[in-house]
């Protein structure tokens, strides 16, 4: 991206962080400050994301990037799709596994605290599935 676009995005992200925080500090005397500060935070954060998306896809750097990458073939596109699917599906599977293992581990720990180490191993094995998918996607991207 061009330097001006990057500076605009950095400025917008900084403002999206500090404006709601300042609004929260100013409104401490008001009892409804939580709802208002949350609304201001959501507005500025998602507004920044919308502006960043528009600048990213319609800016001059994006136009130059589309003309430079028009020589890609079908294999490159399918490789990127395979890497995305490897990461995405392994993380979804790992999330389902962690949900089941962690809730069972918490139940077991509440009954007997000596099983903490064993339950931690099972939760770690479930999280390892995500890492395996990420490693496979890096291997796929390395071949492109």
PDB file of C-alpha atoms in Angstrom:
ATOM      1  CA  UNK A   1       0.000   0.000   0.000  1.00  0.00           C
ATOM      2  CA  UNK A   2       1.040   3.549  -0.457  1.00  0.00           C
ATOM      3  CA  UNK A   3       2.494   5.411   2.478  1.00  0.00           C
ATOM      4  CA  UNK A   4      -0.463   7.797   2.663  1.00  0.00           C
ATOM      5  CA  UNK A   5      -2.919   4.890   2.857  1.00  0.00           C
ATOM      6  CA  UNK A   6      -0.902   3.258   5.631  1.00  0.00           C
ATOM      7  CA  UNK A   7      -0.773   6.498   7.603  1.00  0.00           C
ATOM      8  CA  UNK A   8      -4.532   6.946   7.243  1.00  0.00           C
ATOM      9  CA  UNK A   9      -5.141   3.398   8.502  1.00  0.00           C
ATOM     10  CA  UNK A  10      -2.784   3.845  11.469  1.00  0.00           C
ATOM     11  CA  UNK A  11      -4.429   7.153  12.380  1.00  0.00           C
ATOM     12  CA  UNK A  12      -7.906   5.628  12.089  1.00  0.00           C
ATOM     13  CA  UNK A  13      -6.961   2.670  14.299  1.00  0.00           C
ATOM     14  CA  UNK A  14      -5.437   4.961  16.922  1.00  0.00           C
ATOM     15  CA  UNK A  15      -8.542   7.130  16.922  1.00  0.00           C
ATOM     16  CA  UNK A  16     -10.803   4.078  17.144  1.00  0.00           C
ATOM     17  CA  UNK A  17      -8.983   3.103  20.338  1.00  0.00           C
ATOM     18  CA  UNK A  18      -8.564   6.462  22.085  1.00  0.00           C
ATOM     19  CA  UNK A  19     -11.841   8.244  21.251  1.00  0.00           C
ATOM     20  CA  UNK A  20     -14.081   5.668  22.986  1.00  0.00           C
ATOM     21  CA  UNK A  21     -11.700   5.521  25.954  1.00  0.00           C
ATOM     22  CA  UNK A  22     -11.796   9.308  26.304  1.00  0.00           C
ATOM     23  CA  UNK A  23     -15.559   9.248  25.965  1.00  0.00           C
ATOM     24  CA  UNK A  24     -15.709   6.710  28.786  1.00  0.00           C
ATOM     25  CA  UNK A  25     -13.518   8.837  31.052  1.00  0.00           C
ATOM     26  CA  UNK A  26     -15.501  12.011  30.363  1.00  0.00           C
ATOM     27  CA  UNK A  27     -18.823  10.304  31.036  1.00  0.00           C
ATOM     28  CA  UNK A  28     -17.934   8.863  34.443  1.00  0.00           C
ATOM     29  CA  UNK A  29     -20.536  11.013  36.179  1.00  0.00           C
ATOM     30  CA  UNK A  30     -23.305   9.558  34.046  1.00  0.00           C
ATOM     31  CA  UNK A  31     -24.789   6.224  35.109  1.00  0.00           C
ATOM     32  CA  UNK A  32     -25.398   5.101  31.519  1.00  0.00           C
ATOM     33  CA  UNK A  33     -21.762   5.526  30.486  1.00  0.00           C
ATOM     34  CA  UNK A  34     -21.265   1.826  29.836  1.00  0.00           C
ATOM     35  CA  UNK A  35     -23.856   1.559  27.099  1.00  0.00           C
ATOM     36  CA  UNK A  36     -22.803   4.827  25.495  1.00  0.00           C
ATOM     37  CA  UNK A  37     -19.103   4.038  25.592  1.00  0.00           C
ATOM     38  CA  UNK A  38     -19.770   0.589  24.146  1.00  0.00           C
ATOM     39  CA  UNK A  39     -21.839   2.099  21.348  1.00  0.00           C
ATOM     40  CA  UNK A  40     -19.139   4.666  20.561  1.00  0.00           C
ATOM     41  CA  UNK A  41     -16.464   1.961  20.634  1.00  0.00           C
ATOM     42  CA  UNK A  42     -18.408  -0.307  18.290  1.00  0.00           C
ATOM     43  CA  UNK A  43     -19.119   2.595  15.926  1.00  0.00           C
ATOM     44  CA  UNK A  44     -15.508   3.700  15.660  1.00  0.00           C
ATOM     45  CA  UNK A  45     -14.043   0.200  15.494  1.00  0.00           C
ATOM     46  CA  UNK A  46     -16.326  -1.109  12.768  1.00  0.00           C
ATOM     47  CA  UNK A  47     -16.188   2.236  10.983  1.00  0.00           C
ATOM     48  CA  UNK A  48     -12.408   1.926  10.890  1.00  0.00           C
ATOM     49  CA  UNK A  49     -12.675  -1.600   9.552  1.00  0.00           C
ATOM     50  CA  UNK A  50     -15.062  -0.498   6.798  1.00  0.00           C
ATOM     51  CA  UNK A  51     -12.751   2.357   5.778  1.00  0.00           C
ATOM     52  CA  UNK A  52      -9.731   0.042   5.856  1.00  0.00           C
ATOM     53  CA  UNK A  53     -11.517  -2.518   3.690  1.00  0.00           C
ATOM     54  CA  UNK A  54     -12.546   0.102   1.158  1.00  0.00           C
ATOM     55  CA  UNK A  55      -9.022   1.503   0.992  1.00  0.00           C
ATOM     56  CA  UNK A  56      -7.505  -1.942   0.753  1.00  0.00           C
ATOM     57  CA  UNK A  57      -9.641  -3.121  -2.158  1.00  0.00           C
ATOM     58  CA  UNK A  58     -10.011   0.102  -4.124  1.00  0.00           C
ATOM     59  CA  UNK A  59      -6.757   1.957  -3.514  1.00  0.00           C
ATOM     60  CA  UNK A  60      -4.027   2.457  -6.100  1.00  0.00           C
ATOM     61  CA  UNK A  61      -1.875  -0.242  -4.517  1.00  0.00           C
ATOM     62  CA  UNK A  62      -4.689  -2.758  -4.953  1.00  0.00           C
ATOM     63  CA  UNK A  63      -5.041  -1.845  -8.612  1.00  0.00           C
ATOM     64  CA  UNK A  64      -1.320  -2.370  -9.157  1.00  0.00           C
ATOM     65  CA  UNK A  65      -1.428  -5.678  -7.295  1.00  0.00           C
ATOM     66  CA  UNK A  66      -4.246  -7.054  -9.455  1.00  0.00           C
ATOM     67  CA  UNK A  67      -2.394  -6.273 -12.654  1.00  0.00           C
ATOM     68  CA  UNK A  68       0.832  -7.817 -11.336  1.00  0.00           C
ATOM     69  CA  UNK A  69      -0.771 -11.075 -10.153  1.00  0.00           C
ATOM     70  CA  UNK A  70      -2.918 -11.733 -13.194  1.00  0.00           C
ATOM     71  CA  UNK A  71      -0.416 -14.360 -14.407  1.00  0.00           C
ATOM     72  CA  UNK A  72      -1.334 -16.930 -11.717  1.00  0.00           C
ATOM     73  CA  UNK A  73      -2.669 -20.262 -12.804  1.00  0.00           C
ATOM     74  CA  UNK A  74      -5.294 -22.601 -11.404  1.00  0.00           C
ATOM     75  CA  UNK A  75      -2.774 -24.590  -9.347  1.00  0.00           C
ATOM     76  CA  UNK A  76      -1.740 -21.551  -7.328  1.00  0.00           C
ATOM     77  CA  UNK A  77      -5.326 -20.671  -6.533  1.00  0.00           C
ATOM     78  CA  UNK A  78      -6.149 -24.222  -5.493  1.00  0.00           C
ATOM     79  CA  UNK A  79      -3.008 -24.288  -3.337  1.00  0.00           C
ATOM     80  CA  UNK A  80      -4.165 -21.202  -1.466  1.00  0.00           C
ATOM     81  CA  UNK A  81      -7.616 -22.740  -1.092  1.00  0.00           C
ATOM     82  CA  UNK A  82      -6.094 -25.977   0.263  1.00  0.00           C
ATOM     83  CA  UNK A  83      -3.999 -24.054   2.791  1.00  0.00           C
ATOM     84  CA  UNK A  84      -7.035 -22.089   3.950  1.00  0.00           C
ATOM     85  CA  UNK A  85      -9.137 -25.233   4.290  1.00  0.00           C
ATOM     86  CA  UNK A  86      -6.381 -27.066   6.186  1.00  0.00           C
ATOM     87  CA  UNK A  87      -6.114 -24.266   8.710  1.00  0.00           C
ATOM     88  CA  UNK A  88      -9.819 -23.500   8.959  1.00  0.00           C
ATOM     89  CA  UNK A  89     -11.133 -27.021   9.301  1.00  0.00           C
ATOM     90  CA  UNK A  90      -8.430 -28.093  11.749  1.00  0.00           C
ATOM     91  CA  UNK A  91      -9.193 -25.076  13.940  1.00  0.00           C
ATOM     92  CA  UNK A  92     -12.913 -25.815  13.871  1.00  0.00           C
ATOM     93  CA  UNK A  93     -12.222 -29.448  14.798  1.00  0.00           C
ATOM     94  CA  UNK A  94      -9.802 -28.390  17.521  1.00  0.00           C
ATOM     95  CA  UNK A  95     -12.377 -25.966  18.904  1.00  0.00           C
ATOM     96  CA  UNK A  96     -15.004 -28.706  19.098  1.00  0.00           C
ATOM     97  CA  UNK A  97     -12.504 -31.031  20.777  1.00  0.00           C
ATOM     98  CA  UNK A  98     -11.386 -28.405  23.292  1.00  0.00           C
ATOM     99  CA  UNK A  99     -15.003 -27.582  24.113  1.00  0.00           C
ATOM    100  CA  UNK A 100     -15.720 -31.170  25.070  1.00  0.00           C
ATOM    101  CA  UNK A 101     -12.405 -31.902  26.751  1.00  0.00           C
ATOM    102  CA  UNK A 102     -12.233 -28.663  28.739  1.00  0.00           C
ATOM    103  CA  UNK A 103     -15.754 -28.933  30.109  1.00  0.00           C
ATOM    104  CA  UNK A 104     -15.160 -32.538  31.126  1.00  0.00           C
ATOM    105  CA  UNK A 105     -11.815 -31.570  32.648  1.00  0.00           C
ATOM    106  CA  UNK A 106     -13.388 -28.793  34.700  1.00  0.00           C
ATOM    107  CA  UNK A 107     -16.016 -31.188  35.969  1.00  0.00           C
ATOM    108  CA  UNK A 108     -13.383 -33.746  36.914  1.00  0.00           C
ATOM    109  CA  UNK A 109     -11.186 -31.147  38.619  1.00  0.00           C
ATOM    110  CA  UNK A 110     -14.123 -29.877  40.673  1.00  0.00           C
ATOM    111  CA  UNK A 111     -14.637 -33.382  42.047  1.00  0.00           C
ATOM    112  CA  UNK A 112     -10.991 -34.364  42.507  1.00  0.00           C
ATOM    113  CA  UNK A 113      -8.181 -31.813  42.166  1.00  0.00           C
ATOM    114  CA  UNK A 114      -5.509 -34.497  41.705  1.00  0.00           C
ATOM    115  CA  UNK A 115      -6.572 -35.105  38.074  1.00  0.00           C
ATOM    116  CA  UNK A 116      -5.513 -31.614  36.967  1.00  0.00           C
ATOM    117  CA  UNK A 117      -2.371 -32.814  35.188  1.00  0.00           C
ATOM    118  CA  UNK A 118      -4.142 -35.578  33.290  1.00  0.00           C
ATOM    119  CA  UNK A 119      -6.962 -33.314  32.182  1.00  0.00           C
ATOM    120  CA  UNK A 120      -4.490 -30.657  31.065  1.00  0.00           C
ATOM    121  CA  UNK A 121      -2.830 -33.199  28.785  1.00  0.00           C
ATOM    122  CA  UNK A 122      -6.136 -34.050  27.105  1.00  0.00           C
ATOM    123  CA  UNK A 123      -6.978 -30.407  26.520  1.00  0.00           C
ATOM    124  CA  UNK A 124      -3.481 -29.822  25.117  1.00  0.00           C
ATOM    125  CA  UNK A 125      -3.852 -32.759  22.728  1.00  0.00           C
ATOM    126  CA  UNK A 126      -7.081 -31.290  21.448  1.00  0.00           C
ATOM    127  CA  UNK A 127      -5.379 -27.940  20.854  1.00  0.00           C
ATOM    128  CA  UNK A 128      -2.578 -29.712  19.023  1.00  0.00           C
ATOM    129  CA  UNK A 129      -4.951 -30.521  16.190  1.00  0.00           C
ATOM    130  CA  UNK A 130      -5.032 -26.814  15.297  1.00  0.00           C
ATOM    131  CA  UNK A 131      -1.261 -26.636  15.231  1.00  0.00           C
ATOM    132  CA  UNK A 132      -1.029 -29.643  12.925  1.00  0.00           C
ATOM    133  CA  UNK A 133      -3.396 -27.975  10.465  1.00  0.00           C
ATOM    134  CA  UNK A 134      -1.356 -24.773  10.605  1.00  0.00           C
ATOM    135  CA  UNK A 135       1.864 -26.672   9.934  1.00  0.00           C
ATOM    136  CA  UNK A 136       0.272 -28.426   6.947  1.00  0.00           C
ATOM    137  CA  UNK A 137      -0.906 -25.103   5.536  1.00  0.00           C
ATOM    138  CA  UNK A 138       2.619 -23.669   5.866  1.00  0.00           C
ATOM    139  CA  UNK A 139       3.932 -26.728   4.026  1.00  0.00           C
ATOM    140  CA  UNK A 140       1.395 -26.195   1.250  1.00  0.00           C
ATOM    141  CA  UNK A 141       2.238 -22.485   0.981  1.00  0.00           C
ATOM    142  CA  UNK A 142       5.934 -23.319   0.875  1.00  0.00           C
ATOM    143  CA  UNK A 143       5.416 -25.358  -2.286  1.00  0.00           C
ATOM    144  CA  UNK A 144       3.681 -22.520  -4.157  1.00  0.00           C
TER     145      UNK A 144
END
